Amino acid sequence: MLRILVKIALHGYFHRIHVHGKKNIPQGKPVILVANHQNALIDPLLLATHTRLRPYFLTRASVFKNPIAAKLLHFIRMLPVYRVRDGFSTIQQNQQTFEQTYEVLRKNGCVVIFAEGGHSLTRNLRPLSKGFTRMAFGLLEKYPGIQPLILPVGIDYSAHKRSGSWVNITFGTPIPVDMPPAQSGKLTKRVENDLRALVVNIPEKTYEETLHRILEHQVDVSSKAEVDYFLAHGQPKNPSAELSGLRNKVMKLFHLPLFGLWLLKKPGVKDEVFTATWKFLIGFCFAIPYYFFLLWLTMETPVGTWGLAFLLMAWIALWRNKNPEE
């Protein structure tokens, strides 16, 4: 039920969610899903709701410090990964997490790892850590008869921090782990190359300048094919329609209490990568109570006509919400 509600809410938050390569998702096999990471909690929510793999997620251990948050994270199948910055004494606790992943994979489950080791709004792929190869070879050592598959998946956004934007999720070809542990570096490189072929990669040396040109020419910055064509030819293949952001302003007007909650929270969001996460969570938690309040105004107060009009306009504005790329 939670998966269904979150999926509906994601389609309310984003104007469009495209999923490509679903036929590449293995069924009935142990899958280690390796994804890029650009949008905090939104990335795992998209993967959890747009596949039928019911995945577990490896995430940084620091977010488990709050006991209430820890219970919630465990409930939605997140497992802690400890890093050097968390203290050398905590690194040993990773073995317990890996043991949990082995049991998930043994039952033909799925584990998602954001192998870049952190999140960033930058539209390119950062070097991958070796955690997923350790997981794969550790599984083979413990259960020699099991053949895990590594599934690369790329996630690209038209605007990381804005509602009414669009997302492209692209599943690549599964990679069998059919080499000895001594060749783990070769496996890492292959996964990195396959993942790079799925996501938008703007050259790092001229990143800001190139991104400005891409947006100026109305290239769909969430489409690898469109961005690659522009970088190769200097002109867009299929330019996007120019958006003013007016629809988004109308949506905010008819969801003013929710927008007000975001304005109150915004100063406390220290990492801008969590912007969309907080916007989504505010909408997920308070949109339904807000709609019920408008429905109550409609049925139980003298301003019922206005309440009904406001409720219908809120739904229409949410459905039509669009925001420019950034």
CSV table of C-alpha atoms in Angstrom, one decimal:
chain,number,residue,atom,x,y,z
A,1,MET,CA,0.0,0.0,0.0
A,2,LEU,CA,2.9,2.4,0.8
A,3,ARG,CA,4.5,1.7,-2.5
A,4,ILE,CA,1.3,2.5,-4.4
A,5,LEU,CA,0.7,5.7,-2.4
A,6,VAL,CA,4.4,6.8,-3.0
A,7,LYS,CA,4.1,6.1,-6.7
A,8,ILE,CA,0.9,8.1,-7.0
A,9,ALA,CA,2.5,11.0,-5.1
A,10,LEU,CA,5.7,10.9,-7.3
A,11,HIS,CA,3.5,11.2,-10.4
A,12,GLY,CA,1.8,14.1,-8.7
A,13,TYR,CA,5.1,15.8,-7.9
A,14,PHE,CA,6.7,15.2,-11.4
A,15,HIS,CA,5.0,16.2,-14.6
A,16,ARG,CA,6.4,13.1,-16.4
A,17,ILE,CA,8.3,9.9,-15.4
A,18,HIS,CA,9.6,7.9,-18.3
A,19,VAL,CA,11.0,4.4,-17.7
A,20,HIS,CA,13.2,2.8,-20.5
A,21,GLY,CA,14.6,-0.7,-20.7
A,22,LYS,CA,12.1,-2.4,-18.4
A,23,LYS,CA,12.6,-5.6,-20.4
A,24,ASN,CA,16.2,-5.7,-19.1
A,25,ILE,CA,15.0,-6.2,-15.5
A,26,PRO,CA,15.7,-9.8,-14.5
A,27,GLN,CA,13.0,-11.8,-12.8
A,28,GLY,CA,13.6,-14.6,-10.3
A,29,LYS,CA,17.4,-13.9,-10.0
A,30,PRO,CA,19.6,-12.2,-7.5
A,31,VAL,CA,20.1,-8.6,-8.7
A,32,ILE,CA,22.6,-6.0,-7.6
A,33,LEU,CA,21.2,-2.8,-9.0
A,34,VAL,CA,23.9,-0.1,-9.5
A,35,ALA,CA,22.6,3.4,-10.0
A,36,ASN,CA,23.9,7.0,-10.2
A,37,HIS,CA,22.8,9.3,-7.4
A,38,GLN,CA,21.7,12.9,-8.0
A,39,ASN,CA,18.5,13.5,-6.0
A,40,ALA,CA,18.8,12.3,-2.4
A,41,LEU,CA,15.7,10.2,-1.3
A,42,ILE,CA,13.9,10.8,-4.6
A,43,ASP,CA,16.3,8.3,-6.4
A,44,PRO,CA,15.5,5.3,-4.2
A,45,LEU,CA,11.8,6.1,-4.1
A,46,LEU,CA,11.7,6.1,-7.9
A,47,LEU,CA,13.5,2.8,-8.1
A,48,ALA,CA,11.3,1.2,-5.4
A,49,THR,CA,8.1,2.2,-7.1
A,50,HIS,CA,9.0,1.7,-10.8
A,51,THR,CA,10.3,-1.8,-10.7
A,52,ARG,CA,8.7,-5.0,-9.3
A,53,LEU,CA,12.0,-6.1,-7.7
A,54,ARG,CA,11.0,-4.8,-4.1
A,55,PRO,CA,14.6,-3.8,-3.5
A,56,TYR,CA,16.7,-3.2,-0.4
A,57,PHE,CA,18.9,-0.1,-0.4
A,58,LEU,CA,22.3,0.6,0.9
A,59,THR,CA,22.6,4.1,2.3
A,60,ARG,CA,24.9,6.1,4.5
A,61,ALA,CA,24.8,5.2,8.2
A,62,SER,CA,24.7,8.8,9.4
A,63,VAL,CA,21.0,9.0,8.6
A,64,PHE,CA,20.2,6.2,11.0
A,65,LYS,CA,21.4,8.1,14.1
A,66,ASN,CA,17.9,9.2,15.0
A,67,PRO,CA,16.0,6.2,16.5
A,68,ILE,CA,12.7,7.2,14.9
A,69,ALA,CA,14.3,7.7,11.5
A,70,ALA,CA,16.2,4.4,11.8
A,71,LYS,CA,12.9,2.5,12.4
A,72,LEU,CA,11.4,4.2,9.4
A,73,LEU,CA,14.4,3.5,7.2
A,74,HIS,CA,14.5,-0.1,8.1
A,75,PHE,CA,10.8,-0.3,7.4
A,76,ILE,CA,11.3,0.9,3.8
A,77,ARG,CA,14.2,-1.6,3.4
A,78,MET,CA,17.2,0.6,3.8
A,79,LEU,CA,20.5,-0.9,5.3
A,80,PRO,CA,23.3,1.3,6.8
A,81,VAL,CA,26.7,1.5,5.2
A,82,TYR,CA,29.5,3.0,7.4
A,83,ARG,CA,32.2,5.1,5.8
A,84,VAL,CA,35.7,6.2,7.0
A,85,ARG,CA,34.3,9.6,7.9
A,86,ASP,CA,31.9,7.9,10.3
A,87,GLY,CA,34.9,6.6,12.3
A,88,PHE,CA,37.2,3.6,11.7
A,89,SER,CA,35.6,1.8,14.6
A,90,THR,CA,32.3,1.7,12.7
A,91,ILE,CA,33.7,0.1,9.5
A,92,GLN,CA,33.5,-3.4,11.0
A,93,GLN,CA,29.8,-3.0,11.3
A,94,ASN,CA,29.6,-3.1,7.5
A,95,GLN,CA,30.1,-6.9,7.6
A,96,GLN,CA,26.7,-7.3,9.3
A,97,THR,CA,25.1,-5.2,6.5
A,98,PHE,CA,26.8,-7.3,3.9
A,99,GLU,CA,25.6,-10.5,5.5
A,100,GLN,CA,22.0,-9.1,5.3
A,101,THR,CA,22.5,-8.4,1.6
A,102,TYR,CA,23.7,-12.0,1.0
A,103,GLU,CA,20.5,-13.4,2.5
A,104,VAL,CA,18.4,-11.0,0.4
A,105,LEU,CA,20.2,-12.1,-2.8
A,106,ARG,CA,20.2,-15.8,-1.8
A,107,LYS,CA,16.4,-15.6,-2.0
A,108,ASN,CA,16.6,-14.0,-5.5
A,109,GLY,CA,16.0,-10.5,-4.1
A,110,CYS,CA,17.4,-7.2,-5.2
A,111,VAL,CA,19.9,-4.8,-3.5
A,112,VAL,CA,20.3,-1.2,-4.8
A,113,ILE,CA,23.6,0.5,-4.3
A,114,PHE,CA,24.4,4.1,-5.3
A,115,ALA,CA,28.0,3.3,-6.1
A,116,GLU,CA,29.2,6.9,-6.6
A,117,GLY,CA,29.5,7.0,-2.8
A,118,GLY,CA,27.4,10.2,-2.4
A,119,HIS,CA,24.9,12.4,-4.2
A,120,SER,CA,25.4,15.5,-6.4
A,121,LEU,CA,23.3,17.7,-8.6
A,122,THR,CA,26.1,17.6,-11.2
A,123,ARG,CA,25.0,15.9,-14.4
A,124,ASN,CA,27.8,13.4,-15.0
A,125,LEU,CA,29.0,10.1,-13.6
A,126,ARG,CA,31.5,10.2,-10.8
A,127,PRO,CA,34.0,7.3,-10.2
A,128,LEU,CA,32.3,4.2,-8.7
A,129,SER,CA,33.3,2.7,-5.3
A,130,LYS,CA,33.9,-1.1,-5.1
A,131,GLY,CA,31.2,-1.9,-2.7
A,132,PHE,CA,29.0,-3.7,-5.2
A,133,THR,CA,31.9,-5.9,-6.4
A,134,ARG,CA,32.6,-6.8,-2.8
A,135,MET,CA,29.0,-7.7,-2.4
A,136,ALA,CA,28.9,-9.8,-5.6
A,137,PHE,CA,32.1,-11.8,-4.8
A,138,GLY,CA,31.2,-12.1,-1.2
A,139,LEU,CA,27.9,-13.7,-2.2
A,140,LEU,CA,29.7,-16.1,-4.6
A,141,GLU,CA,32.1,-17.1,-1.8
A,142,LYS,CA,29.3,-17.8,0.7
A,143,TYR,CA,26.9,-19.4,-1.8
A,144,PRO,CA,29.0,-20.7,-4.8
A,145,GLY,CA,25.9,-22.0,-6.6
A,146,ILE,CA,24.3,-18.6,-6.9
A,147,GLN,CA,24.9,-16.5,-10.0
A,148,PRO,CA,24.3,-12.8,-9.2
A,149,LEU,CA,23.6,-10.2,-11.9
A,150,ILE,CA,24.6,-6.5,-11.8
A,151,LEU,CA,21.9,-4.2,-13.4
A,152,PRO,CA,23.1,-0.7,-14.2
A,153,VAL,CA,20.4,2.0,-14.2
A,154,GLY,CA,20.7,5.7,-15.0
A,155,ILE,CA,18.4,8.4,-13.5
A,156,ASP,CA,18.3,11.9,-15.2
A,157,TYR,CA,16.2,14.9,-14.2
A,158,SER,CA,15.2,18.0,-16.1
A,159,ALA,CA,15.3,20.0,-12.9
A,160,HIS,CA,16.5,18.3,-9.7
A,161,LYS,CA,14.9,20.8,-7.3
A,162,ARG,CA,11.6,21.7,-9.0
A,163,SER,CA,8.2,20.0,-9.0
A,164,GLY,CA,6.5,19.8,-12.4
A,165,SER,CA,9.7,18.6,-14.0
A,166,TRP,CA,10.4,15.2,-15.7
A,167,VAL,CA,12.5,12.2,-15.1
A,168,ASN,CA,14.1,9.5,-17.3
A,169,ILE,CA,14.9,6.2,-15.8
A,170,THR,CA,17.0,3.9,-18.0
A,171,PHE,CA,17.7,0.2,-17.2
A,172,GLY,CA,20.8,-1.2,-19.0
A,173,THR,CA,21.7,-4.8,-19.9
A,174,PRO,CA,22.4,-7.1,-16.9
A,175,ILE,CA,26.0,-8.0,-16.3
A,176,PRO,CA,26.8,-11.5,-15.1
A,177,VAL,CA,29.4,-11.9,-12.4
A,178,ASP,CA,31.3,-14.6,-14.2
A,179,MET,CA,34.9,-13.7,-13.4
A,180,PRO,CA,37.3,-14.5,-10.5
A,181,PRO,CA,37.6,-12.0,-7.6
A,182,ALA,CA,41.1,-11.1,-8.8
A,183,GLN,CA,39.4,-9.3,-11.7
A,184,SER,CA,37.1,-7.1,-9.6
A,185,GLY,CA,38.7,-4.0,-11.1
A,186,LYS,CA,37.7,-5.2,-14.5
A,187,LEU,CA,34.1,-5.7,-13.3
A,188,THR,CA,34.0,-2.2,-11.7
A,189,LYS,CA,35.2,-0.7,-15.0
A,190,ARG,CA,32.7,-2.5,-17.1
A,191,VAL,CA,29.8,-1.5,-14.8
A,192,GLU,CA,31.1,2.1,-14.8
A,193,ASN,CA,31.3,2.2,-18.6
A,194,ASP,CA,27.8,0.7,-19.0
A,195,LEU,CA,26.4,3.1,-16.5
A,196,ARG,CA,28.1,6.1,-18.2
A,197,ALA,CA,26.3,5.0,-21.4
A,198,LEU,CA,22.9,5.5,-19.7
A,199,VAL,CA,23.3,8.9,-18.0
A,200,VAL,CA,23.7,12.4,-19.2
A,201,ASN,CA,27.4,13.4,-19.1
A,202,ILE,CA,28.3,17.0,-19.4
A,203,PRO,CA,32.1,17.6,-19.6
A,204,GLU,CA,33.5,18.6,-16.2
A,205,LYS,CA,36.0,21.1,-17.5
A,206,THR,CA,33.4,23.3,-19.1
A,207,TYR,CA,30.4,22.2,-17.1
A,208,GLU,CA,28.7,25.5,-16.2
A,209,GLU,CA,29.3,27.0,-19.7
A,210,THR,CA,28.0,23.8,-21.5
A,211,LEU,CA,25.0,23.4,-19.2
A,212,HIS,CA,24.1,27.1,-19.9
A,213,ARG,CA,24.3,26.5,-23.7
A,214,ILE,CA,22.2,23.3,-23.3
A,215,LEU,CA,19.4,25.1,-21.4
A,216,GLU,CA,19.6,28.1,-23.7
A,217,HIS,CA,19.0,26.0,-26.7
A,218,GLN,CA,16.1,24.2,-25.0
A,219,VAL,CA,17.7,20.8,-25.2
A,220,ASP,CA,16.0,18.1,-23.0
A,221,VAL,CA,18.7,17.9,-20.4
A,222,SER,CA,17.1,14.7,-19.0
A,223,SER,CA,17.7,12.9,-22.3
A,224,LYS,CA,21.1,11.4,-22.9
A,225,ALA,CA,20.4,11.1,-26.6
A,226,GLU,CA,19.4,14.7,-27.0
A,227,VAL,CA,22.3,16.0,-24.9
A,228,ASP,CA,24.9,13.9,-26.8
A,229,TYR,CA,23.5,15.1,-30.1
A,230,PHE,CA,23.8,18.7,-29.1
A,231,LEU,CA,27.3,18.2,-27.8
A,232,ALA,CA,28.3,16.6,-31.1
A,233,HIS,CA,26.5,19.0,-33.5
A,234,GLY,CA,26.1,22.2,-31.6
A,235,GLN,CA,22.4,22.4,-32.2
A,236,PRO,CA,19.3,20.6,-30.7
A,237,LYS,CA,17.8,17.7,-32.5
A,238,ASN,CA,14.3,18.1,-30.9
A,239,PRO,CA,14.1,21.4,-29.0
A,240,SER,CA,11.8,21.4,-26.0
A,241,ALA,CA,8.9,23.8,-25.8
A,242,GLU,CA,9.8,27.0,-23.8
A,243,LEU,CA,8.2,27.1,-20.4
A,244,SER,CA,7.6,30.2,-18.3
A,245,GLY,CA,6.9,28.6,-15.0
A,246,LEU,CA,3.4,30.2,-14.8
A,247,ARG,CA,1.8,26.8,-14.4
A,248,ASN,CA,4.0,26.2,-11.4
A,249,LYS,CA,3.0,29.5,-9.8
A,250,VAL,CA,-0.7,28.7,-10.3
A,251,MET,CA,-0.1,25.3,-8.6
A,252,LYS,CA,1.6,27.1,-5.6
A,253,LEU,CA,-1.3,29.5,-5.4
A,254,PHE,CA,-3.9,26.7,-5.0
A,255,HIS,CA,-1.6,24.8,-2.6
A,256,LEU,CA,-0.6,27.9,-0.6
A,257,PRO,CA,-0.5,26.2,2.9
A,258,LEU,CA,1.9,23.5,1.6
A,259,PHE,CA,4.0,26.0,-0.1
A,260,GLY,CA,4.1,28.0,3.1
A,261,LEU,CA,5.4,24.9,5.0
A,262,TRP,CA,8.2,24.6,2.4
A,263,LEU,CA,9.2,28.2,2.9
A,264,LEU,CA,9.4,27.6,6.6
A,265,LYS,CA,11.5,24.5,6.1
A,266,LYS,CA,13.8,25.9,3.3
A,267,PRO,CA,16.2,27.8,5.5
A,268,GLY,CA,17.0,24.6,7.5
A,269,VAL,CA,17.9,22.6,4.4
A,270,LYS,CA,21.7,22.8,4.4
A,271,ASP,CA,22.3,20.4,1.5
A,272,GLU,CA,20.5,21.6,-1.7
A,273,VAL,CA,20.4,18.0,-3.0
A,274,PHE,CA,17.6,17.4,-0.4
A,275,THR,CA,15.4,20.2,-1.8
A,276,ALA,CA,13.2,17.9,-3.8
A,277,THR,CA,13.1,15.4,-1.0
A,278,TRP,CA,11.6,17.9,1.4
A,279,LYS,CA,9.2,19.3,-1.1
A,280,PHE,CA,8.0,15.8,-1.9
A,281,LEU,CA,7.7,14.8,1.8
A,282,ILE,CA,5.6,17.9,2.6
A,283,GLY,CA,3.3,17.1,-0.3
A,284,PHE,CA,3.1,13.4,0.6
A,285,CYS,CA,2.2,14.1,4.3
A,286,PHE,CA,0.0,17.1,4.0
A,287,ALA,CA,-1.7,17.2,0.5
A,288,ILE,CA,-4.4,14.7,1.4
A,289,PRO,CA,-5.3,16.5,4.7
A,290,TYR,CA,-5.4,19.8,2.8
A,291,TYR,CA,-7.8,18.3,0.2
A,292,PHE,CA,-10.0,16.9,2.9
A,293,PHE,CA,-10.1,20.4,4.5
A,294,LEU,CA,-11.2,21.9,1.2
A,295,LEU,CA,-13.8,19.1,0.9
A,296,TRP,CA,-15.1,19.9,4.4
A,297,LEU,CA,-15.4,23.6,3.4
A,298,THR,CA,-17.4,22.5,0.4
A,299,MET,CA,-19.9,20.3,2.4
A,300,GLU,CA,-20.1,21.9,5.8
A,301,THR,CA,-19.7,25.7,5.5
A,302,PRO,CA,-21.4,28.6,3.8
A,303,VAL,CA,-18.4,29.1,1.4
A,304,GLY,CA,-19.0,25.6,-0.1
A,305,THR,CA,-19.0,26.8,-3.7
A,306,TRP,CA,-15.7,28.5,-3.2
A,307,GLY,CA,-14.3,25.5,-1.4
A,308,LEU,CA,-15.3,23.2,-4.3
A,309,ALA,CA,-13.9,25.6,-6.9
A,310,PHE,CA,-10.6,25.8,-4.9
A,311,LEU,CA,-10.4,22.0,-4.6
A,312,LEU,CA,-11.0,21.4,-8.3
A,313,MET,CA,-8.5,24.1,-9.3
A,314,ALA,CA,-5.9,22.6,-6.9
A,315,TRP,CA,-6.2,19.2,-8.6
A,316,ILE,CA,-6.2,20.7,-12.1
A,317,ALA,CA,-3.2,22.9,-11.3
A,318,LEU,CA,-1.3,19.9,-9.9
A,319,TRP,CA,-2.1,17.9,-13.0
A,320,ARG,CA,-1.0,20.7,-15.3
A,321,ASN,CA,2.1,21.7,-13.3
A,322,LYS,CA,5.2,22.2,-15.4
A,323,ASN,CA,8.5,23.9,-14.5
A,324,PRO,CA,11.4,24.9,-16.8
A,325,GLU,CA,14.6,23.0,-16.9
A,326,GLU,CA,17.5,24.0,-14.7
